[in-house]
Structure formats: C-alpha cells, structure tokens
CSV table of C-alpha atoms in Angstrom, one decimal:
chain,number,residue,atom,x,y,z
A,158,MET,CA,0.2,0.3,-0.2
A,159,LYS,CA,2.8,2.3,0.6
A,160,LEU,CA,3.9,1.9,-2.8
A,161,PHE,CA,0.6,2.9,-4.3
A,162,ALA,CA,0.5,5.7,-2.1
A,163,GLU,CA,3.4,7.3,-3.5
A,164,ALA,CA,2.2,6.9,-6.8
A,165,GLY,CA,-1.0,9.7,-5.9
A,166,LEU,CA,-4.2,9.1,-6.7
A,167,ARG,CA,-3.5,9.0,-10.9
A,168,GLY,CA,-2.7,5.5,-10.0
A,169,THR,CA,-5.5,4.5,-7.9
A,170,ALA,CA,-7.8,5.2,-10.7
A,171,ILE,CA,-5.7,3.5,-13.1
A,172,LEU,CA,-6.2,0.4,-10.9
A,173,GLY,CA,-9.7,1.0,-10.4
A,174,SER,CA,-10.1,1.4,-13.4
A,175,CYS,CA,-8.3,-2.0,-14.7
A,176,LEU,CA,-10.5,-3.6,-11.4
A,177,LEU,CA,-13.4,-2.6,-13.2
A,178,ALA,CA,-12.9,-4.1,-16.5
A,179,LEU,CA,-11.7,-7.3,-14.5
A,180,ALA,CA,-15.4,-7.3,-14.0
A,181,GLY,CA,-16.3,-7.3,-17.0
A,182,CYS,CA,-14.8,-10.4,-18.0
A,183,SER,CA,-17.1,-12.6,-16.2
A,184,LEU,CA,-19.1,-15.0,-18.5
A,185,PRO,CA,-23.3,-13.9,-18.4
A,186,ALA,CA,-25.6,-16.1,-18.2
A,187,PRO,CA,-25.7,-19.7,-19.9
A,188,ASP,CA,-26.4,-19.4,-23.9
A,189,GLY,CA,-27.3,-22.4,-26.5
A,190,THR,CA,-28.0,-25.4,-25.7
A,191,GLU,CA,-26.9,-25.4,-21.4
A,192,ALA,CA,-29.6,-22.3,-21.4
A,193,ALA,CA,-32.3,-24.5,-23.6
A,194,LEU,CA,-31.9,-27.6,-20.5
A,195,ILE,CA,-32.2,-25.1,-17.7
A,196,ALA,CA,-34.9,-23.4,-19.3
A,197,ARG,CA,-36.4,-26.7,-19.4
A,198,ALA,CA,-35.7,-28.4,-16.1
A,199,LYS,CA,-36.7,-25.2,-14.2
A,200,ASP,CA,-40.2,-26.2,-13.8
A,201,MET,CA,-39.7,-29.7,-12.9
A,202,PRO,CA,-39.4,-31.8,-9.8
A,203,PRO,CA,-36.7,-34.1,-9.5
A,204,LEU,CA,-36.3,-37.7,-9.9
A,205,ALA,CA,-36.8,-39.1,-5.8
A,206,PRO,CA,-36.9,-42.5,-4.5
A,207,ALA,CA,-40.0,-45.0,-4.9
A,208,GLN,CA,-41.2,-46.9,-1.9
A,209,GLY,CA,-43.0,-49.5,-3.6
A,210,ARG,CA,-41.9,-52.7,-5.7
A,211,ALA,CA,-43.8,-52.1,-9.4
A,212,ALA,CA,-41.8,-52.0,-12.0
A,213,LYS,CA,-41.9,-48.4,-12.1
A,214,ASP,CA,-40.7,-48.7,-8.5
A,215,VAL,CA,-37.7,-50.6,-9.7
A,216,VAL,CA,-36.5,-48.7,-12.4
A,217,ARG,CA,-37.0,-45.3,-10.8
A,218,ASN,CA,-34.4,-46.2,-7.9
A,219,GLY,CA,-32.4,-48.2,-10.4
A,220,LEU,CA,-31.6,-45.0,-12.4
A,221,LEU,CA,-30.7,-42.8,-8.9
A,222,LEU,CA,-28.0,-45.6,-8.5
A,223,HIS,CA,-27.0,-46.7,-11.5
A,224,PRO,CA,-23.4,-45.9,-12.4
A,225,ASP,CA,-23.4,-45.3,-16.3
A,226,VAL,CA,-26.8,-42.8,-16.2
A,227,ARG,CA,-24.7,-40.8,-13.7
A,228,ALA,CA,-21.2,-40.9,-15.4
A,229,ALA,CA,-23.4,-39.9,-18.8
A,230,ALA,CA,-24.8,-37.0,-16.5
A,231,SER,CA,-21.2,-35.9,-15.4
A,232,SER,CA,-20.4,-35.9,-19.2
A,233,VAL,CA,-23.2,-33.3,-19.9
A,234,ALA,CA,-21.3,-31.2,-17.2
A,235,ALA,CA,-18.0,-31.2,-18.3
A,236,SER,CA,-19.4,-30.3,-22.0
A,237,ALA,CA,-20.9,-27.5,-20.0
A,238,ASP,CA,-18.4,-25.9,-18.8
A,239,GLN,CA,-16.5,-26.6,-22.3
A,240,VAL,CA,-18.6,-23.9,-24.0
A,241,ARG,CA,-17.9,-21.4,-21.1
A,242,VAL,CA,-14.6,-22.1,-21.8
A,243,GLN,CA,-14.7,-21.5,-25.6
A,244,ARG,CA,-16.8,-18.7,-24.9
A,245,GLY,CA,-14.5,-17.1,-22.7
A,246,ALA,CA,-12.5,-15.9,-26.3
A,247,LEU,CA,-15.2,-13.6,-27.0
A,248,PHE,CA,-15.1,-11.8,-23.7
A,249,PRO,CA,-11.9,-9.8,-22.2
A,250,ALA,CA,-8.7,-11.2,-20.7
A,251,LEU,CA,-7.2,-9.2,-17.7
A,252,GLY,CA,-3.4,-10.1,-17.0
A,253,MET,CA,-1.1,-8.3,-14.3
A,254,THR,CA,2.1,-8.5,-13.2
A,255,VAL,CA,4.5,-7.5,-10.3
A,256,GLY,CA,8.0,-6.7,-10.5
A,257,GLY,CA,11.0,-4.5,-10.5
A,258,GLY,CA,15.1,-4.2,-11.1
A,259,THR,CA,18.2,-3.3,-10.7
A,260,GLY,CA,21.3,-2.3,-13.2
A,261,SER,CA,20.9,-0.3,-16.4
A,262,ALA,CA,18.6,-3.2,-18.1
A,263,GLY,CA,16.6,-3.8,-15.2
A,264,ASP,CA,13.0,-2.9,-14.9
A,265,GLY,CA,13.6,-0.2,-12.1
A,266,ASP,CA,12.1,0.3,-9.3
A,267,PRO,CA,8.9,-1.8,-8.3
A,268,ALA,CA,5.8,-1.6,-10.8
A,269,VAL,CA,2.2,-3.1,-11.1
A,270,ARG,CA,1.3,-3.7,-14.9
A,271,MET,CA,-2.0,-4.8,-16.1
A,272,ASN,CA,-3.2,-5.3,-19.5
A,273,VAL,CA,-6.9,-6.5,-21.2
A,274,SER,CA,-6.9,-7.6,-23.9
A,275,GLN,CA,-9.9,-8.5,-26.3
A,276,LEU,CA,-10.9,-10.3,-29.4
A,277,LEU,CA,-12.3,-7.8,-32.1
A,278,MET,CA,-11.9,-9.8,-34.7
A,279,ASP,CA,-11.0,-13.8,-36.1
A,280,PHE,CA,-13.5,-14.6,-39.1
A,281,GLY,CA,-15.2,-16.9,-37.0
A,282,LYS,CA,-12.7,-18.9,-35.7
A,283,THR,CA,-14.1,-18.4,-31.7
A,284,LYS,CA,-17.6,-18.8,-33.0
A,285,ARG,CA,-17.2,-22.3,-34.6
A,286,ALA,CA,-15.1,-23.1,-31.4
A,287,VAL,CA,-18.5,-22.7,-29.8
A,288,THR,CA,-20.7,-23.8,-31.6
A,289,SER,CA,-18.5,-27.2,-31.8
A,290,ALA,CA,-18.5,-27.5,-28.2
A,291,ASP,CA,-22.6,-26.7,-27.8
A,292,MET,CA,-22.8,-29.9,-30.4
A,293,ASP,CA,-20.6,-31.6,-28.1
A,294,LEU,CA,-22.8,-31.0,-25.1
A,295,GLN,CA,-26.2,-32.0,-27.8
A,296,ILE,CA,-24.6,-35.1,-28.0
A,297,ASN,CA,-23.3,-36.0,-24.4
A,298,TYR,CA,-27.1,-34.6,-23.5
A,299,ILE,CA,-28.5,-37.7,-25.5
A,300,THR,CA,-26.1,-39.6,-24.8
A,301,PHE,CA,-27.0,-39.2,-21.2
A,302,GLN,CA,-30.9,-39.8,-22.5
A,303,LYS,CA,-29.8,-43.0,-24.2
A,304,ALA,CA,-27.9,-44.1,-20.9
A,305,VAL,CA,-31.5,-43.7,-19.3
A,306,ASP,CA,-33.4,-45.8,-21.5
A,307,ASP,CA,-30.6,-48.7,-21.9
A,308,ALA,CA,-30.9,-48.5,-18.0
A,309,ALA,CA,-34.5,-48.7,-18.0
A,310,ILE,CA,-34.1,-51.4,-20.4
A,311,GLU,CA,-31.4,-53.3,-17.6
A,312,LEU,CA,-33.8,-53.0,-14.5
A,313,LEU,CA,-37.3,-54.1,-16.5
A,314,GLU,CA,-35.0,-57.2,-17.8
A,315,ALA,CA,-33.2,-57.6,-14.1
A,316,TYR,CA,-37.1,-57.4,-12.7
A,317,ASP,CA,-39.0,-59.9,-15.3
A,318,ALA,CA,-35.5,-62.2,-15.1
A,319,VAL,CA,-36.7,-62.9,-11.1
A,320,ARG,CA,-40.4,-63.4,-12.5
A,321,MET,CA,-39.0,-65.8,-15.1
A,322,ASN,CA,-37.1,-67.6,-13.2
A,323,THR,CA,-39.8,-67.9,-10.1
A,324,GLU,CA,-41.8,-69.7,-12.5
A,325,ALA,CA,-40.0,-71.7,-13.9
A,326,LEU,CA,-38.6,-73.0,-10.7
A,327,ALA,CA,-42.2,-73.6,-9.9
A,328,VAL,CA,-42.3,-75.8,-13.0
A,329,TYR,CA,-39.2,-77.9,-12.2
A,330,LYS,CA,-40.6,-78.5,-8.4
A,331,ARG,CA,-44.1,-79.6,-9.8
A,332,GLN,CA,-41.6,-82.2,-12.2
A,333,LEU,CA,-39.9,-83.3,-9.8
A,334,ALA,CA,-42.8,-84.1,-7.3
A,335,ALA,CA,-44.5,-86.1,-10.9
A,336,MET,CA,-41.8,-87.7,-11.1
A,337,THR,CA,-41.1,-89.0,-7.4
A,338,GLU,CA,-44.9,-90.0,-7.5
A,339,LEU,CA,-43.7,-91.9,-11.0
A,340,GLN,CA,-40.9,-93.4,-8.7
A,341,LYS,CA,-43.3,-94.8,-6.0
A,342,LEU,CA,-45.7,-96.1,-8.3
A,343,VAL,CA,-43.5,-98.0,-10.2
A,344,SER,CA,-42.1,-99.2,-7.2
A,345,GLU,CA,-45.2,-100.1,-5.3
A,346,ARG,CA,-45.6,-102.3,-8.8
A,347,VAL,CA,-42.2,-104.3,-8.9
A,348,GLU,CA,-42.9,-105.1,-4.9
A,349,ILE,CA,-45.4,-107.1,-6.4
A,350,GLY,CA,-44.0,-108.5,-9.1
A,351,ALA,CA,-46.1,-106.4,-12.3
A,352,THR,CA,-43.2,-104.8,-14.1
A,353,THR,CA,-39.2,-104.9,-13.9
A,354,ALA,CA,-36.5,-103.6,-12.1
A,355,PRO,CA,-34.6,-101.7,-15.1
A,356,ASP,CA,-38.3,-99.6,-15.4
A,357,LEU,CA,-38.0,-98.6,-12.1
A,358,LEU,CA,-34.0,-97.7,-12.9
A,359,GLU,CA,-34.9,-95.8,-15.4
A,360,THR,CA,-37.6,-93.9,-13.0
A,361,GLN,CA,-35.6,-92.8,-10.5
A,362,LYS,CA,-32.7,-91.9,-13.0
A,363,ARG,CA,-35.1,-89.7,-14.6
A,364,VAL,CA,-36.0,-88.2,-10.5
A,365,GLN,CA,-32.6,-87.2,-10.4
A,366,ASN,CA,-33.1,-85.7,-13.8
A,367,ALA,CA,-35.6,-83.8,-12.3
A,368,ALA,CA,-33.7,-82.8,-9.3
A,369,PHE,CA,-30.9,-81.2,-10.9
A,370,LEU,CA,-33.4,-78.7,-13.1
A,371,VAL,CA,-34.8,-77.6,-9.5
A,372,GLN,CA,-31.1,-77.0,-8.5
A,373,ASP,CA,-30.0,-75.0,-11.6
A,374,ALA,CA,-33.5,-73.2,-11.3
A,375,GLU,CA,-33.1,-72.3,-7.6
A,376,LEU,CA,-29.0,-70.9,-8.4
A,377,ALA,CA,-30.6,-68.8,-11.5
A,378,LEU,CA,-33.3,-67.4,-9.1
A,379,ALA,CA,-31.4,-66.6,-6.3
A,380,ASP,CA,-28.7,-65.2,-9.3
A,381,ALA,CA,-31.6,-62.9,-10.5
A,382,ARG,CA,-32.1,-61.6,-7.3
A,383,GLU,CA,-28.7,-60.7,-6.4
A,384,GLN,CA,-28.7,-58.5,-9.6
A,385,LEU,CA,-31.9,-57.0,-9.2
A,386,GLU,CA,-30.7,-56.0,-5.5
A,387,ARG,CA,-27.6,-54.2,-6.4
A,388,ARG,CA,-29.4,-52.7,-9.1
A,389,SER,CA,-32.2,-51.3,-8.0
A,390,GLY,CA,-32.3,-52.4,-3.7
A,391,GLN,CA,-35.3,-54.9,-3.6
A,392,SER,CA,-34.5,-58.9,-5.0
A,393,ALA,CA,-38.5,-58.8,-5.4
A,394,GLY,CA,-39.8,-59.0,-9.4
A,395,GLY,CA,-42.5,-59.2,-11.3
A,396,ALA,CA,-44.2,-58.9,-14.7
A,397,VAL,CA,-42.6,-56.6,-16.9
A,398,PRO,CA,-45.9,-54.0,-18.3
A,399,GLU,CA,-47.3,-55.0,-21.7
A,400,PHE,CA,-46.3,-52.3,-24.2
A,401,ARG,CA,-49.0,-52.6,-27.2
A,402,GLY,CA,-48.2,-49.3,-28.9
A,403,GLY,CA,-46.5,-51.2,-32.2
A,404,CYS,CA,-43.0,-50.8,-32.8
A,405,ALA,CA,-42.6,-48.0,-35.7
A,406,LEU,CA,-40.2,-45.6,-35.2
A,407,ARG,CA,-41.4,-42.1,-33.5
A,408,GLY,CA,-38.8,-39.6,-34.9
A,409,GLU,CA,-35.4,-40.4,-35.0
A,410,THR,CA,-33.5,-42.5,-32.5
A,411,ASP,CA,-30.8,-41.6,-30.0
A,412,LYS,CA,-28.5,-43.2,-32.3
A,413,MET,CA,-29.8,-41.3,-34.9
A,414,ARG,CA,-29.4,-37.9,-33.2
A,415,ILE,CA,-25.9,-38.6,-32.2
A,416,ALA,CA,-25.0,-39.3,-35.9
A,417,ARG,CA,-26.4,-36.6,-37.5
A,418,LEU,CA,-24.8,-34.1,-34.6
A,419,LYS,CA,-21.2,-35.9,-35.0
A,420,MET,CA,-21.8,-35.0,-38.8
A,421,ALA,CA,-22.5,-31.6,-38.3
A,422,LYS,CA,-19.4,-31.3,-35.9
A,423,ALA,CA,-17.5,-32.8,-38.5
A,424,GLU,CA,-18.7,-30.1,-41.3
A,425,ILE,CA,-17.7,-27.4,-38.6
A,426,ASP,CA,-14.4,-29.0,-37.1
A,427,LEU,CA,-13.1,-29.2,-41.1
A,428,GLU,CA,-13.9,-25.6,-41.8
A,429,GLN,CA,-12.2,-24.5,-39.0
A,430,ALA,CA,-9.3,-27.0,-40.2
A,431,GLN,CA,-9.0,-25.2,-43.3
A,432,LYS,CA,-9.1,-21.6,-42.0
A,433,ALA,CA,-6.5,-22.6,-39.7
A,434,ARG,CA,-4.5,-19.4,-41.4
A,435,VAL,CA,-7.5,-16.9,-40.3
A,436,PRO,CA,-6.0,-14.0,-38.7
A,437,LYS,CA,-7.4,-12.6,-35.7
A,438,ILE,CA,-7.3,-8.9,-33.9
A,439,THR,CA,-6.7,-8.1,-30.4
A,440,VAL,CA,-6.5,-5.1,-29.0
A,441,SER,CA,-5.1,-4.9,-25.8
A,442,PRO,CA,-5.3,-1.7,-23.7
A,443,LEU,CA,-2.3,-1.4,-20.6
A,444,ALA,CA,-1.9,0.3,-17.2
A,445,ARG,CA,1.1,0.8,-15.5
A,446,LEU,CA,1.3,1.6,-11.5
A,447,GLY,CA,4.7,2.6,-10.8
A,448,THR,CA,7.1,3.7,-7.9
A,449,GLY,CA,9.8,5.9,-7.8
A,450,ASP,CA,11.6,6.6,-11.1
A,451,THR,CA,9.0,4.1,-13.0
A,452,SER,CA,6.7,6.5,-14.2
A,453,THR,CA,2.6,5.5,-14.1
A,454,GLY,CA,0.6,5.6,-17.6
A,455,PHE,CA,-1.6,3.9,-20.2
A,456,GLY,CA,-1.2,2.5,-23.1
A,457,LEU,CA,-3.0,0.5,-26.6
A,458,ASN,CA,-1.4,-2.1,-28.3
A,459,LEU,CA,-3.2,-3.8,-31.4
A,460,GLY,CA,-2.6,-6.7,-32.5
A,461,VAL,CA,-2.6,-9.2,-35.5
A,462,SER,CA,-1.6,-12.9,-35.1
A,463,SER,CA,-1.5,-15.7,-37.9
A,464,ASP,CA,-0.5,-19.8,-37.6
A,465,LEU,CA,1.2,-20.0,-41.0
A,466,LEU,CA,3.3,-22.6,-40.1
A,467,GLU,CA,2.9,-25.7,-37.7
A,468,GLY,CA,5.4,-28.6,-39.2
A,469,GLY,CA,2.5,-30.3,-40.9
A,470,ALA,CA,0.5,-30.0,-38.4
A,471,LEU,CA,-2.3,-27.5,-40.1
A,472,THR,CA,-2.5,-30.3,-43.2
A,473,ALA,CA,-2.9,-33.0,-40.8
A,474,ARG,CA,-5.4,-31.1,-38.8
A,475,ALA,CA,-7.7,-30.9,-41.8
A,476,SER,CA,-7.0,-34.2,-43.1
A,477,VAL,CA,-8.1,-35.5,-39.8
A,478,ALA,CA,-11.3,-33.5,-39.6
A,479,ARG,CA,-11.7,-34.8,-43.3
A,480,ASN,CA,-11.7,-38.1,-42.4
A,481,ALA,CA,-13.9,-37.3,-39.1
A,482,ARG,CA,-16.8,-36.3,-41.3
A,483,ASP,CA,-16.6,-38.6,-43.9
A,484,ALA,CA,-17.1,-41.6,-40.8
A,485,ALA,CA,-19.5,-39.8,-39.3
A,486,GLU,CA,-21.6,-39.5,-42.7
A,487,ALA,CA,-21.0,-43.7,-43.0
A,488,ALA,CA,-22.3,-43.2,-39.2
A,489,LEU,CA,-25.4,-41.7,-40.0
A,490,ASP,CA,-26.7,-43.9,-43.1
A,491,SER,CA,-25.4,-47.4,-40.7
A,492,ALA,CA,-27.5,-46.1,-37.3
A,493,GLU,CA,-30.8,-45.1,-40.1
A,494,ARG,CA,-30.4,-48.6,-41.5
A,495,ASP,CA,-29.8,-50.5,-37.9
A,496,ALA,CA,-33.2,-48.7,-36.5
A,497,SER,CA,-35.5,-49.5,-39.3
A,498,LEU,CA,-34.1,-53.0,-39.6
A,499,SER,CA,-33.8,-53.7,-35.6
A,500,SER,CA,-37.9,-52.4,-35.1
A,501,ARG,CA,-38.7,-54.6,-38.0
A,502,LYS,CA,-36.9,-57.7,-36.8
A,503,ALA,CA,-38.2,-56.5,-33.0
A,504,LEU,CA,-42.1,-56.4,-34.6
A,505,ARG,CA,-41.2,-60.1,-36.4
A,506,ASN,CA,-40.2,-61.3,-33.1
A,507,ILE,CA,-43.4,-60.0,-30.8
A,508,THR,CA,-45.5,-61.9,-33.6
A,509,ALA,CA,-43.7,-64.6,-34.2
A,510,GLY,CA,-43.5,-65.0,-30.0
A,511,ALA,CA,-47.3,-64.8,-29.8
A,512,ARG,CA,-48.0,-67.4,-32.4
A,513,ARG,CA,-45.6,-70.1,-30.5
A,514,GLN,CA,-47.0,-68.9,-27.4
A,515,GLU,CA,-50.4,-70.5,-28.8
A,516,MET,CA,-48.5,-73.3,-30.5
A,517,LEU,CA,-46.8,-74.0,-27.3
A,518,LYS,CA,-50.3,-73.6,-25.3
A,519,ARG,CA,-52.1,-76.1,-27.6
A,520,GLN,CA,-49.3,-78.7,-27.6
A,521,ILE,CA,-49.0,-78.6,-23.3
A,522,GLU,CA,-53.3,-79.3,-23.7
A,523,LEU,CA,-52.4,-82.3,-26.0
A,524,LEU,CA,-49.6,-84.0,-23.3
A,525,ALA,CA,-51.8,-83.5,-20.2
A,526,LYS,CA,-54.2,-85.5,-22.3
A,527,THR,CA,-51.3,-88.3,-23.7
A,528,ARG,CA,-50.6,-87.7,-20.0
A,529,GLU,CA,-53.4,-89.4,-18.8
A,530,LEU,CA,-53.8,-92.0,-21.4
A,531,TYR,CA,-50.1,-93.3,-21.0
A,532,ARG,CA,-50.6,-93.7,-17.2
A,533,SER,CA,-53.0,-95.1,-17.6
A,534,GLN,CA,-52.3,-98.0,-20.5
A,535,TYR,CA,-49.0,-98.6,-18.3
A,536,PHE,CA,-50.7,-99.0,-14.7
A,537,ASP,CA,-54.0,-100.2,-15.5
A,538,LEU,CA,-53.5,-102.3,-19.1
A,539,GLY,CA,-49.3,-102.6,-18.7
A,540,LYS,CA,-49.2,-102.2,-23.0
A,541,ARG,CA,-47.1,-98.5,-22.6
A,542,SER,CA,-43.4,-98.8,-21.9
A,543,ILE,CA,-41.8,-96.7,-19.3
A,544,SER,CA,-39.6,-94.9,-21.5
A,545,ASP,CA,-42.8,-93.4,-23.5
A,546,LEU,CA,-44.3,-92.6,-20.4
A,547,LEU,CA,-41.4,-90.6,-18.7
A,548,ASP,CA,-40.7,-88.6,-22.0
A,549,ASN,CA,-44.0,-87.9,-22.4
A,550,GLU,CA,-44.0,-86.4,-19.0
A,551,GLU,CA,-40.7,-84.8,-19.6
A,552,GLU,CA,-42.0,-83.2,-22.5
A,553,PHE,CA,-45.0,-81.6,-20.5
A,554,TYR,CA,-42.8,-79.8,-17.9
A,555,THR,CA,-40.3,-78.8,-20.3
A,556,ARG,CA,-43.0,-77.0,-22.8
A,557,GLN,CA,-44.2,-75.3,-19.7
A,558,ALA,CA,-40.9,-74.0,-19.0
A,559,GLU,CA,-40.1,-73.0,-22.7
A,560,LEU,CA,-43.4,-71.1,-22.7
A,561,VAL,CA,-42.4,-69.0,-19.3
A,562,GLU,CA,-39.0,-68.3,-20.8
A,563,LEU,CA,-41.1,-67.5,-24.1
A,564,SER,CA,-42.7,-64.8,-22.3
A,565,SER,CA,-40.1,-63.3,-20.7
A,566,LYS,CA,-38.4,-63.0,-24.4
A,567,MET,CA,-41.3,-61.0,-25.7
A,568,ALA,CA,-41.5,-58.8,-22.7
A,569,THR,CA,-37.8,-58.2,-23.7
A,570,ASN,CA,-38.7,-57.4,-27.7
A,571,ARG,CA,-42.0,-55.3,-26.2
A,572,LEU,CA,-38.9,-53.1,-24.6
A,573,SER,CA,-37.5,-52.6,-27.5
A,574,CYS,CA,-40.4,-51.3,-29.0
A,575,ALA,CA,-41.0,-49.2,-25.9
A,576,VAL,CA,-38.0,-47.1,-26.8
A,577,TYR,CA,-38.6,-46.9,-30.7
A,578,THR,CA,-41.6,-45.5,-29.6
A,579,ARG,CA,-41.1,-43.0,-27.3
A,580,ALA,CA,-43.0,-44.9,-24.5
A,581,LEU,CA,-41.0,-46.2,-22.6
A,582,ARG,CA,-40.6,-43.5,-20.0
A,583,GLY,CA,-43.7,-42.0,-20.0
A,584,SER,CA,-44.9,-45.2,-18.8
A,585,MET,CA,-42.4,-45.9,-16.7
A,586,GLU,CA,-44.0,-41.9,-15.2
A,587,LEU,CA,-40.2,-40.2,-16.0
A,588,ALA,CA,-41.5,-37.6,-18.0
A,589,GLY,CA,-41.4,-34.3,-16.6
A,590,GLN,CA,-38.9,-34.7,-14.0
A,591,THR,CA,-35.2,-34.1,-13.6
A,592,LEU,CA,-32.5,-36.5,-13.0
A,593,TYR,CA,-29.3,-34.6,-11.8
A,594,ASN,CA,-30.9,-31.5,-13.0
A,595,LEU,CA,-31.2,-32.9,-16.4
A,596,PRO,CA,-35.0,-33.4,-17.6
A,597,LEU,CA,-35.9,-36.5,-18.6
A,598,ASP,CA,-38.2,-35.7,-21.7
A,599,ALA,CA,-37.3,-37.9,-24.3
A,600,ASP,CA,-38.1,-35.1,-26.9
A,601,ASN,CA,-35.6,-32.7,-28.6
A,602,LEU,CA,-34.5,-30.1,-27.4
C-alpha cells in the first residue's frame, strides 16, 4: 500500500479502472443448449426414490443408483463447462504483472502492470469453436438420454428375470414331484411283480434329472434376485408391463440423432481446420502503476496474429477433420439402416412369439391328455413302455418351462419397441422430472 500511495491518486484511478475491467471479464448467463436445458428443467421436480415394488418403482430407484447414468450426466456437465471455456475467448481477459529490477538493463523500481486483451475479429474461428463445443454438449445430453433408456431396460429385464426364474422353478418343482410320485408307483409295481427292476431304475434316473433342473433353477433365481437387488435395492421381481403401442419408429432414434450431430460437428471442425491460417485481431489496453523512477501511464496495443506453419500439423489437422466427417456420414447411414431393421425385427419377434405361445399352449393341452392316457396304459393295462410314459412327462413340463421363457423374450422385444416409439419413459412415469438437473423428457431440445 505504501508503493501505491506514492503513486498518487492517478495511479489509484488506473488500478480501479483495471479492476472494473476485471469485473467485465466474467461470462454472462448460460447460452445455447445449456440455457435450453436449464429453462426446461426449471419447473420440473427431481426424480425421487420410490417406496413400492412395482416395475416403475424399480426403474426409478435403479436410475438413481445406476453408474452409467451418473457418468453420462457428468459428461453433460463437463461439456457445458467446455462451452464456457470456448466462449471465454469472446470476452476481455485481464493480466497483471508485479516486478522490478536493478542495473542498466533492469526494470527499475517496483511496478504493477495490468493489461486487458479483447478479441476484435478472428473471422468466425471462436464462434465455430463455441458451436462445436455446444454440439458436443447436445451429443452428451442425448447420450445421457440413451443411458437412461438403456438403464431402464436393464432394470426391467432384471425385474422380469426374477419373475421368469420364479415361475420356471415352480414348473421344475412340479416336475420333480410328479417324477417322485411315478417312482413310488413303479416301486410298488416292482414289489408285487407287475413290472421289472429296469423300469424302476429308469424312473429313478429321471427323478435325478428333475432334481438337477430344480437345483439349476434355484441357482438361477438366486442370481437373478442378487442382480436385481444390486441394481435397484430390492430383490422382489414381477411382470413387466405390456407395451401395446406397436413398434414403428417415432422420429429419430438416439443413435441417429447422435450420428447426425457428429456429422454436423465434423463439418464445422473441417471448416475450422481449413481456415486455421486466418488471422485474428486483438486490442490490448495497458496500465502501469509505478513507484520511484518508474512512470505511471496508459497504453494501447493492437495485434494481428496468424498460424502460418506448424510443421505439417495444419494440413494433418484438416485431413483428420475430413476423415472424421466421412466417418460421421457413414455412421449416420448405418444408424438409420440399423434402426429400421431393428424395429422390424422386434415386431417380427413379437408376432412370431405370440404364435409360438398359442402353439405351446395347444401342445401342453395335448401332452396333458397324452399324459393321462399313457399312465392308464402303463399302470392299468401294462401296454405302454416306461420310457414313453417318462418322455411324455418330461416334455409336458419342458413345454411349460419354454412358455415361461418365451414370455420373458417377448417382454424384452416389447421393451425395445417402447424405446422406438418413445413410450418407455412415459409408461414408467419419468417424463416431466429431472435427474442430476437434466430433463428426462425424450423430446428434442
């Protein structure tokens, strides 16, 4: 403070002017995609934990715990910061140097030097950098939305897997009970001499096979419950809601939107690389607050700079951008084709699955009738072999297990269709809420 006092009121005024310039260096309110996200999320409540055990509650709780969703949200925040970094070049920059020296070549008495640098013109270079960063933000936000959909499907599949394995275990337990009952009946026939010991051995072998199926089903159910609890905090599963809204694409998929943005960003990056040698013009007001023999004063510098040669890096950078643009264009074509093929495949699988369900139900009915007939022929008439009886018994329960597994596959295909039609989040009551301060609506910005 003693040094500043020696410089007088004029130096104080210079310092105050520079501090005012520093205040002007702060960025204004968010702009572009970040501002749009903030505006949309402003009146939306945050996603809160659920207390129930229904499918929508599992999805809600699972999204709050899912690491991929959290990582995607962090990428959005990082992209928003990167946009601010690029926008910072449009606003004044303030620098300060404090120093002094001795000798004929030294700086003399201590002095404070402050300068403000302001970009006047760079022929769109900074604006292109801001636009490119904003597109990265859009890409990461759509990636966040895709992560939400992927996590929701993963949670619903885990929820349904518990249901499927529970029902499969019940089928195999009924099979084991039926085989055990047959073993008892065959054993009684062996005791009275109505049949031979090989029939009993064959029946005992089938009982052991059924016991192995029960054990495998118990292990699968335990694993499914553990997976669901790890993802959502609960181990109770259930049936996934049936989505009956068809499978036609509603607008572009997230992959298509990302590919389209990457192609647009690649075009901007290519233009940026092609215009790398375009100069930029800056103006730099200076202020020096000196002591002793060091004078106090103002100055103004005007600078023109351009990257003329970087050892081949400028040409290589343009080549990289050109290749990235071509790759993005190919990725967009691939995303459009894959989306159409995937939606049609899911619809075919649902249609074929429905037909197969009816076929399995009819076959189970026939096997039930054959089951009673074979039992009567073996135990009452002695005209049916034990192998025919046991084969039919196993097939009767195998078809029931297939029906349970098929219902789970159809649920998975319907979940895919719910994503294509953008009905998944609405059915899970996620729309109109935010997660990590980001809107969960599936609509475009």
